[in-house]
Short mmCIF file of C-alpha atoms and ligand atoms in Angstrom, two decimals:
data_model
loop_
_atom_site.label_atom_id
_atom_site.label_comp_id
_atom_site.label_asym_id
_atom_site.label_seq_id
_atom_site.Cartn_x
_atom_site.Cartn_y
_atom_site.Cartn_z
CA MET A 26 -13.85 -16.28 36.78
CA LYS A 27 -15.87 -13.30 37.99
CA THR A 28 -17.91 -12.78 41.15
CA GLY A 29 -21.57 -13.04 40.20
CA THR A 30 -24.71 -11.29 41.41
CA PRO A 31 -28.24 -12.73 41.76
CA ALA A 32 -29.33 -10.43 38.91
CA GLU A 33 -26.68 -11.96 36.65
CA LEU A 34 -27.69 -15.47 37.72
CA ALA A 35 -31.34 -14.66 37.00
CA GLU A 36 -30.32 -13.46 33.52
CA LEU A 37 -28.18 -16.57 32.88
CA LEU A 38 -31.15 -18.79 33.86
CA LYS A 39 -33.47 -16.80 31.59
CA GLN A 40 -31.09 -17.22 28.62
CA ALA A 41 -30.23 -20.87 29.28
CA VAL A 42 -31.91 -23.59 27.22
CA ALA A 43 -30.93 -26.55 29.41
CA PRO A 44 -29.72 -25.49 32.86
CA VAL A 45 -28.87 -28.18 35.43
CA ALA A 46 -27.65 -28.17 39.03
CA LEU A 47 -24.94 -30.32 40.63
CA THR A 48 -25.27 -30.24 44.42
CA GLY A 49 -23.12 -31.38 47.33
CA ALA A 50 -23.33 -31.49 51.12
CA GLY A 51 -23.03 -27.71 51.38
CA ILE A 52 -26.60 -27.19 50.16
CA SER A 53 -27.87 -29.23 53.15
CA VAL A 54 -25.67 -27.61 55.82
CA GLU A 55 -28.40 -25.00 56.41
CA SER A 56 -30.78 -27.92 57.08
CA GLY A 57 -28.55 -29.07 59.93
CA ILE A 58 -26.70 -31.85 58.09
CA PRO A 59 -22.92 -31.49 58.54
CA SER A 60 -20.74 -31.40 55.45
CA PHE A 61 -17.93 -33.94 55.09
CA ARG A 62 -14.90 -31.68 54.76
CA GLY A 63 -13.98 -28.33 56.25
CA PRO A 64 -13.65 -27.28 59.91
CA HIS A 65 -16.69 -29.14 61.33
CA GLY A 66 -16.97 -31.78 58.62
CA LEU A 67 -17.92 -35.37 59.37
CA TRP A 68 -14.50 -36.56 58.17
CA THR A 69 -12.84 -34.55 60.94
CA ARG A 70 -14.57 -36.92 63.41
CA TYR A 71 -14.69 -40.17 61.43
CA ASP A 72 -11.97 -41.60 59.18
CA PRO A 73 -13.86 -42.26 55.91
CA MET A 74 -11.67 -45.29 55.18
CA GLU A 75 -12.71 -46.82 58.51
CA TYR A 76 -16.37 -45.73 58.47
CA ALA A 77 -17.43 -45.14 54.86
CA HIS A 78 -15.57 -47.78 52.80
CA ILE A 79 -17.44 -50.90 51.65
CA GLN A 80 -14.63 -53.12 52.97
CA ALA A 81 -14.98 -51.55 56.43
CA PHE A 82 -18.73 -52.20 56.32
CA LEU A 83 -18.22 -55.84 55.31
CA THR A 84 -15.56 -56.55 57.94
CA ASN A 85 -16.91 -54.49 60.85
CA PRO A 86 -20.55 -53.54 60.19
CA ALA A 87 -21.25 -52.73 63.86
CA LYS A 88 -18.54 -50.04 63.81
CA VAL A 89 -19.77 -48.49 60.55
CA TRP A 90 -23.34 -48.47 61.85
CA LYS A 91 -22.14 -46.00 64.52
CA LEU A 92 -21.71 -43.39 61.78
CA LEU A 93 -24.79 -44.59 59.88
CA ARG A 94 -27.02 -44.16 62.97
CA GLU A 95 -25.70 -40.60 63.49
CA LEU A 96 -26.32 -39.83 59.80
CA ASP A 97 -29.80 -41.35 59.94
CA ASP A 98 -30.79 -39.35 63.04
CA THR A 99 -29.54 -36.12 61.43
CA ILE A 100 -31.24 -36.80 58.09
CA THR A 101 -34.52 -37.82 59.75
CA ARG A 102 -34.63 -34.49 61.61
CA ALA A 103 -33.59 -32.38 58.58
CA ARG A 104 -36.05 -30.40 56.46
CA PRO A 105 -35.46 -28.74 53.08
CA ASN A 106 -33.97 -25.24 53.41
CA PRO A 107 -34.64 -22.24 51.08
CA ALA A 108 -31.90 -23.45 48.69
CA HIS A 109 -33.67 -26.77 48.07
CA VAL A 110 -37.00 -24.94 47.75
CA ALA A 111 -35.53 -22.45 45.26
CA LEU A 112 -34.23 -25.25 43.01
CA ALA A 113 -37.63 -26.96 43.10
CA ARG A 114 -39.22 -23.62 42.16
CA LEU A 115 -36.79 -23.20 39.24
CA GLU A 116 -37.73 -26.65 37.94
CA GLU A 117 -41.43 -25.77 38.28
CA MET A 118 -40.82 -22.57 36.28
CA GLY A 119 -39.08 -24.56 33.56
CA ARG A 120 -35.78 -22.88 34.48
CA LEU A 121 -34.00 -26.09 35.59
CA ARG A 122 -33.87 -29.41 33.66
CA GLY A 123 -32.79 -31.43 36.69
CA ILE A 124 -30.52 -31.87 39.67
CA ILE A 125 -27.58 -34.24 39.98
CA THR A 126 -26.99 -34.59 43.70
CA GLN A 127 -24.15 -36.20 45.63
CA ASN A 128 -26.32 -36.00 48.73
CA VAL A 129 -28.22 -38.97 50.13
CA ASP A 130 -30.61 -36.95 52.35
CA ASN A 131 -33.66 -36.90 50.02
CA LEU A 132 -34.12 -33.15 50.71
CA HIS A 133 -34.39 -32.16 47.02
CA GLN A 134 -37.30 -34.56 46.59
CA GLU A 135 -38.89 -33.37 49.85
CA ALA A 136 -38.61 -29.78 48.55
CA GLY A 137 -40.60 -30.81 45.46
CA SER A 138 -37.86 -31.36 42.86
CA ARG A 139 -38.88 -34.14 40.48
CA ASN A 140 -35.90 -34.79 38.21
CA VAL A 141 -33.27 -35.68 40.82
CA ILE A 142 -30.38 -37.99 39.93
CA GLU A 143 -28.99 -39.54 43.12
CA PHE A 144 -25.35 -40.02 42.18
CA HIS A 145 -24.49 -41.52 45.57
CA GLY A 146 -27.81 -43.21 46.35
CA ASN A 147 -30.36 -42.49 49.06
CA ALA A 148 -29.92 -43.08 52.79
CA ARG A 149 -33.67 -43.55 53.25
CA GLN A 150 -33.59 -46.80 51.24
CA PHE A 151 -32.07 -50.11 52.39
CA VAL A 152 -30.92 -53.15 50.43
CA CYS A 153 -29.62 -56.66 51.19
CA LEU A 154 -26.06 -57.15 49.91
CA GLY A 155 -26.77 -60.89 49.61
CA CYS A 156 -29.98 -61.14 47.58
CA GLY A 157 -30.60 -57.49 46.59
CA ARG A 158 -33.96 -57.34 48.36
CA ALA A 159 -35.10 -53.77 49.15
CA PHE A 160 -36.29 -52.92 52.67
CA ASP A 161 -38.63 -50.17 53.86
CA PRO A 162 -36.90 -48.42 56.82
CA GLN A 163 -40.23 -48.60 58.71
CA THR A 164 -39.84 -52.40 58.85
CA LEU A 165 -36.28 -52.30 60.26
CA ASP A 166 -35.32 -52.22 63.93
CA PHE A 167 -32.34 -49.87 64.13
CA THR A 168 -31.78 -50.75 67.78
CA GLN A 169 -30.54 -54.15 66.57
CA VAL A 170 -27.83 -53.09 64.10
CA PRO A 171 -26.03 -54.64 62.19
CA LEU A 172 -29.14 -55.80 60.31
CA TYR A 173 -29.37 -59.06 58.40
CA CYS A 174 -31.79 -60.30 55.75
CA SER A 175 -33.61 -63.65 56.03
CA CYS A 176 -31.07 -64.85 53.44
CA GLN A 177 -28.37 -64.02 56.05
CA GLY A 178 -27.09 -61.20 53.81
CA LEU A 179 -26.01 -57.87 55.37
CA ILE A 180 -28.55 -55.05 54.99
CA LYS A 181 -26.99 -51.72 53.96
CA PRO A 182 -28.35 -48.21 53.37
CA ASP A 183 -28.63 -47.83 49.59
CA ILE A 184 -25.78 -45.30 49.48
CA VAL A 185 -22.49 -45.51 47.58
CA PHE A 186 -19.61 -46.28 49.93
CA PHE A 187 -16.03 -45.55 48.98
CA GLY A 188 -14.85 -48.54 46.94
CA GLU A 189 -18.28 -49.03 45.34
CA GLU A 190 -19.29 -48.05 41.82
CA ILE A 191 -21.81 -45.32 41.05
CA PRO A 192 -25.18 -46.93 40.16
CA PRO A 193 -24.88 -47.33 36.35
CA ALA A 194 -28.29 -45.77 35.57
CA ALA A 195 -27.54 -42.71 37.73
CA ASN A 196 -24.05 -42.41 36.25
CA ARG A 197 -25.40 -42.54 32.69
CA ALA A 198 -28.23 -40.08 33.37
CA ALA A 199 -25.90 -37.64 35.14
CA PHE A 200 -23.32 -37.51 32.35
CA GLU A 201 -26.07 -37.23 29.70
CA LEU A 202 -27.48 -34.23 31.57
CA ALA A 203 -24.00 -32.71 31.94
CA GLU A 204 -23.29 -33.14 28.21
CA ALA A 205 -26.63 -31.64 27.18
CA CYS A 206 -26.66 -28.64 29.52
CA ASP A 207 -25.65 -25.08 28.55
CA LEU A 208 -25.50 -23.88 32.17
CA MET A 209 -24.43 -25.85 35.26
CA LEU A 210 -25.02 -24.51 38.77
CA VAL A 211 -22.42 -26.22 41.00
CA ILE A 212 -23.72 -25.73 44.52
CA GLY A 213 -22.11 -26.61 47.87
CA THR A 214 -19.50 -29.13 46.77
CA SER A 215 -15.76 -29.23 47.37
CA ALA A 216 -15.50 -31.14 44.05
CA ALA A 217 -13.07 -33.44 45.84
CA VAL A 218 -14.61 -36.79 44.90
CA MET A 219 -14.50 -38.65 41.58
CA PRO A 220 -16.36 -39.30 39.37
CA ALA A 221 -18.88 -36.63 40.51
CA ASN A 222 -16.24 -33.95 40.08
CA TYR A 223 -15.87 -34.89 36.39
CA LEU A 224 -19.40 -33.60 35.73
CA PRO A 225 -18.55 -29.86 35.64
CA TYR A 226 -15.63 -30.61 33.28
CA THR A 227 -17.98 -32.60 31.04
CA ALA A 228 -20.47 -29.72 31.01
CA LYS A 229 -17.75 -27.19 30.24
CA LYS A 230 -16.33 -29.35 27.44
CA HIS A 231 -19.79 -29.37 25.86
CA GLY A 232 -20.01 -25.57 25.95
CA ALA A 233 -21.78 -24.92 29.24
CA SER A 234 -21.17 -21.90 31.47
CA ILE A 235 -20.28 -22.88 35.02
CA VAL A 236 -21.76 -21.07 38.02
CA GLU A 237 -20.30 -22.04 41.39
CA ILE A 238 -22.02 -21.24 44.69
CA ASN A 239 -19.74 -22.03 47.61
CA LEU A 240 -18.41 -20.40 50.79
CA GLU A 241 -14.87 -21.33 49.72
CA THR A 242 -13.05 -21.54 46.40
CA THR A 243 -12.32 -25.01 45.01
CA ASP A 244 -10.24 -26.53 42.20
CA LEU A 245 -13.18 -25.72 39.91
CA THR A 246 -13.09 -22.02 40.80
CA ARG A 247 -9.56 -21.71 39.55
CA ARG A 248 -9.93 -23.96 36.52
CA LEU A 249 -13.36 -23.60 34.95
CA THR A 250 -15.87 -21.55 36.93
CA ASP A 251 -17.27 -18.57 34.99
CA TYR A 252 -19.32 -16.99 37.81
CA TYR A 253 -18.45 -17.57 41.46
CA PHE A 254 -20.84 -16.74 44.32
CA ASP A 255 -19.11 -16.56 47.70
CA ALA A 256 -22.33 -16.72 49.73
CA PRO A 257 -24.70 -19.28 51.30
CA ALA A 258 -26.69 -21.23 48.71
CA SER A 259 -30.03 -20.37 50.32
CA GLN A 260 -29.31 -16.62 50.05
CA VAL A 261 -28.09 -16.67 46.41
CA LEU A 262 -30.81 -19.00 45.14
CA SER A 263 -33.70 -17.36 47.01
CA GLU A 264 -32.69 -13.91 45.77
CA THR A 265 -32.35 -15.22 42.21
CA VAL A 266 -35.78 -16.88 42.25
CA ALA A 267 -37.30 -13.72 43.74
CA LEU A 268 -35.91 -11.73 40.80
CA LEU A 269 -37.19 -14.29 38.27
CA THR A 270 -40.67 -14.31 39.78
CA GLY A 271 -40.70 -10.51 40.04
CA LYS A 272 -41.30 -10.77 43.79
CA GLY A 273 -38.31 -8.52 44.44
CA ILE A 274 -35.93 -9.14 47.31
CA GLY A 275 -36.81 -8.82 50.95
N1 APR B 9 -23.70 -22.66 50.86
C1 APR B 9 -22.85 -23.03 49.86
N2 APR B 9 -21.78 -23.85 50.05
C2 APR B 9 -21.58 -24.31 51.30
C3 APR B 9 -22.42 -23.98 52.39
C4 APR B 9 -23.52 -23.12 52.13
N3 APR B 9 -24.38 -22.75 53.09
N4 APR B 9 -21.94 -24.61 53.51
C5 APR B 9 -20.85 -25.31 53.11
N5 APR B 9 -20.63 -25.13 51.81
C6 APR B 9 -19.57 -25.75 50.98
C7 APR B 9 -18.23 -25.93 51.67
O1 APR B 9 -17.45 -24.75 51.52
C8 APR B 9 -17.64 -27.11 50.89
O2 APR B 9 -16.85 -26.68 49.79
O3 APR B 9 -20.00 -27.05 50.65
C9 APR B 9 -18.86 -27.87 50.36
C10 APR B 9 -19.06 -29.22 51.01
O4 APR B 9 -17.97 -30.02 50.63
P1 APR B 9 -17.88 -31.53 51.17
O5 APR B 9 -18.12 -31.55 52.62
O6 APR B 9 -16.62 -32.12 50.62
O7 APR B 9 -19.15 -32.26 50.52
P2 APR B 9 -19.28 -32.82 49.04
O8 APR B 9 -18.54 -31.99 48.06
O9 APR B 9 -20.73 -33.03 48.79
O10 APR B 9 -18.56 -34.26 49.16
C11 APR B 9 -18.64 -35.10 48.03
O11 APR B 9 -17.63 -36.86 49.33
O12 APR B 9 -17.38 -38.08 51.23
C12 APR B 9 -18.00 -38.05 50.00
O13 APR B 9 -19.95 -39.21 49.49
C13 APR B 9 -19.49 -38.06 50.12
O14 APR B 9 -21.08 -37.12 48.55
C14 APR B 9 -19.94 -36.83 49.35
C15 APR B 9 -18.73 -36.52 48.51
#
């Protein structure tokens, strides 16, 4: 593993035939959405097994909605930051095939990215666990949580709780992208959660170079990262896009 520079990342993106990005909560921290792990992470305030496991939601939905309401307020207020915008720009320039995101905040789409695989779902969509009916959040009264469907089923944000499977279509699309890519940008993830953290290994096994952008080292850094950037995602990605578009830095 070597410490990379934006100039090297720009060159890697120029040479790559099928670059993809895998993003985690760290890319949205600069939009005001707390990460899960680390000193101020959400899991330092909420036990994920009590607040983010499907069994917890089924047995005590009112308690889990306490976390969901906090998440919803934070996500509603959040806007894409320069890191999200830079990835959308790369896709526009034909320098990024797509993004596999573990985030549920919709910020990649709001930044203009089109090929976004939501590995853990989307917190802005709601579904009935009984009949599968989808609900527009505008039609739901969040002052009356827990929410129930007319079929008496429990309504849940369409996000993957611990203990739930990854949506099969997203899982398939993500691993296909990881197998086909020759460069994977792994941005703002502790790589602590399966099966998302298998994706960089899949990419590497199929010959891809791994670039990791994170403020801390992870298991990936030691095992398979080729270029490590110890800097905020918005800074690294904005500088790289500036070099690719010839706009210079600053
Ligand atoms: N730029 C780059 N990396 C950052 C930044 C930043 N500005 N800020 C934080 N990070 C890094 C942290 O160092 C950390 O390694 O982002 C990572 C966030 O890690 P987690 O909080 O574990 O988030 P994530 O990896 O996305 O978690 C995966 O776990 O709880 C589940 O479903 C949840 O999707 C989530 C999954």
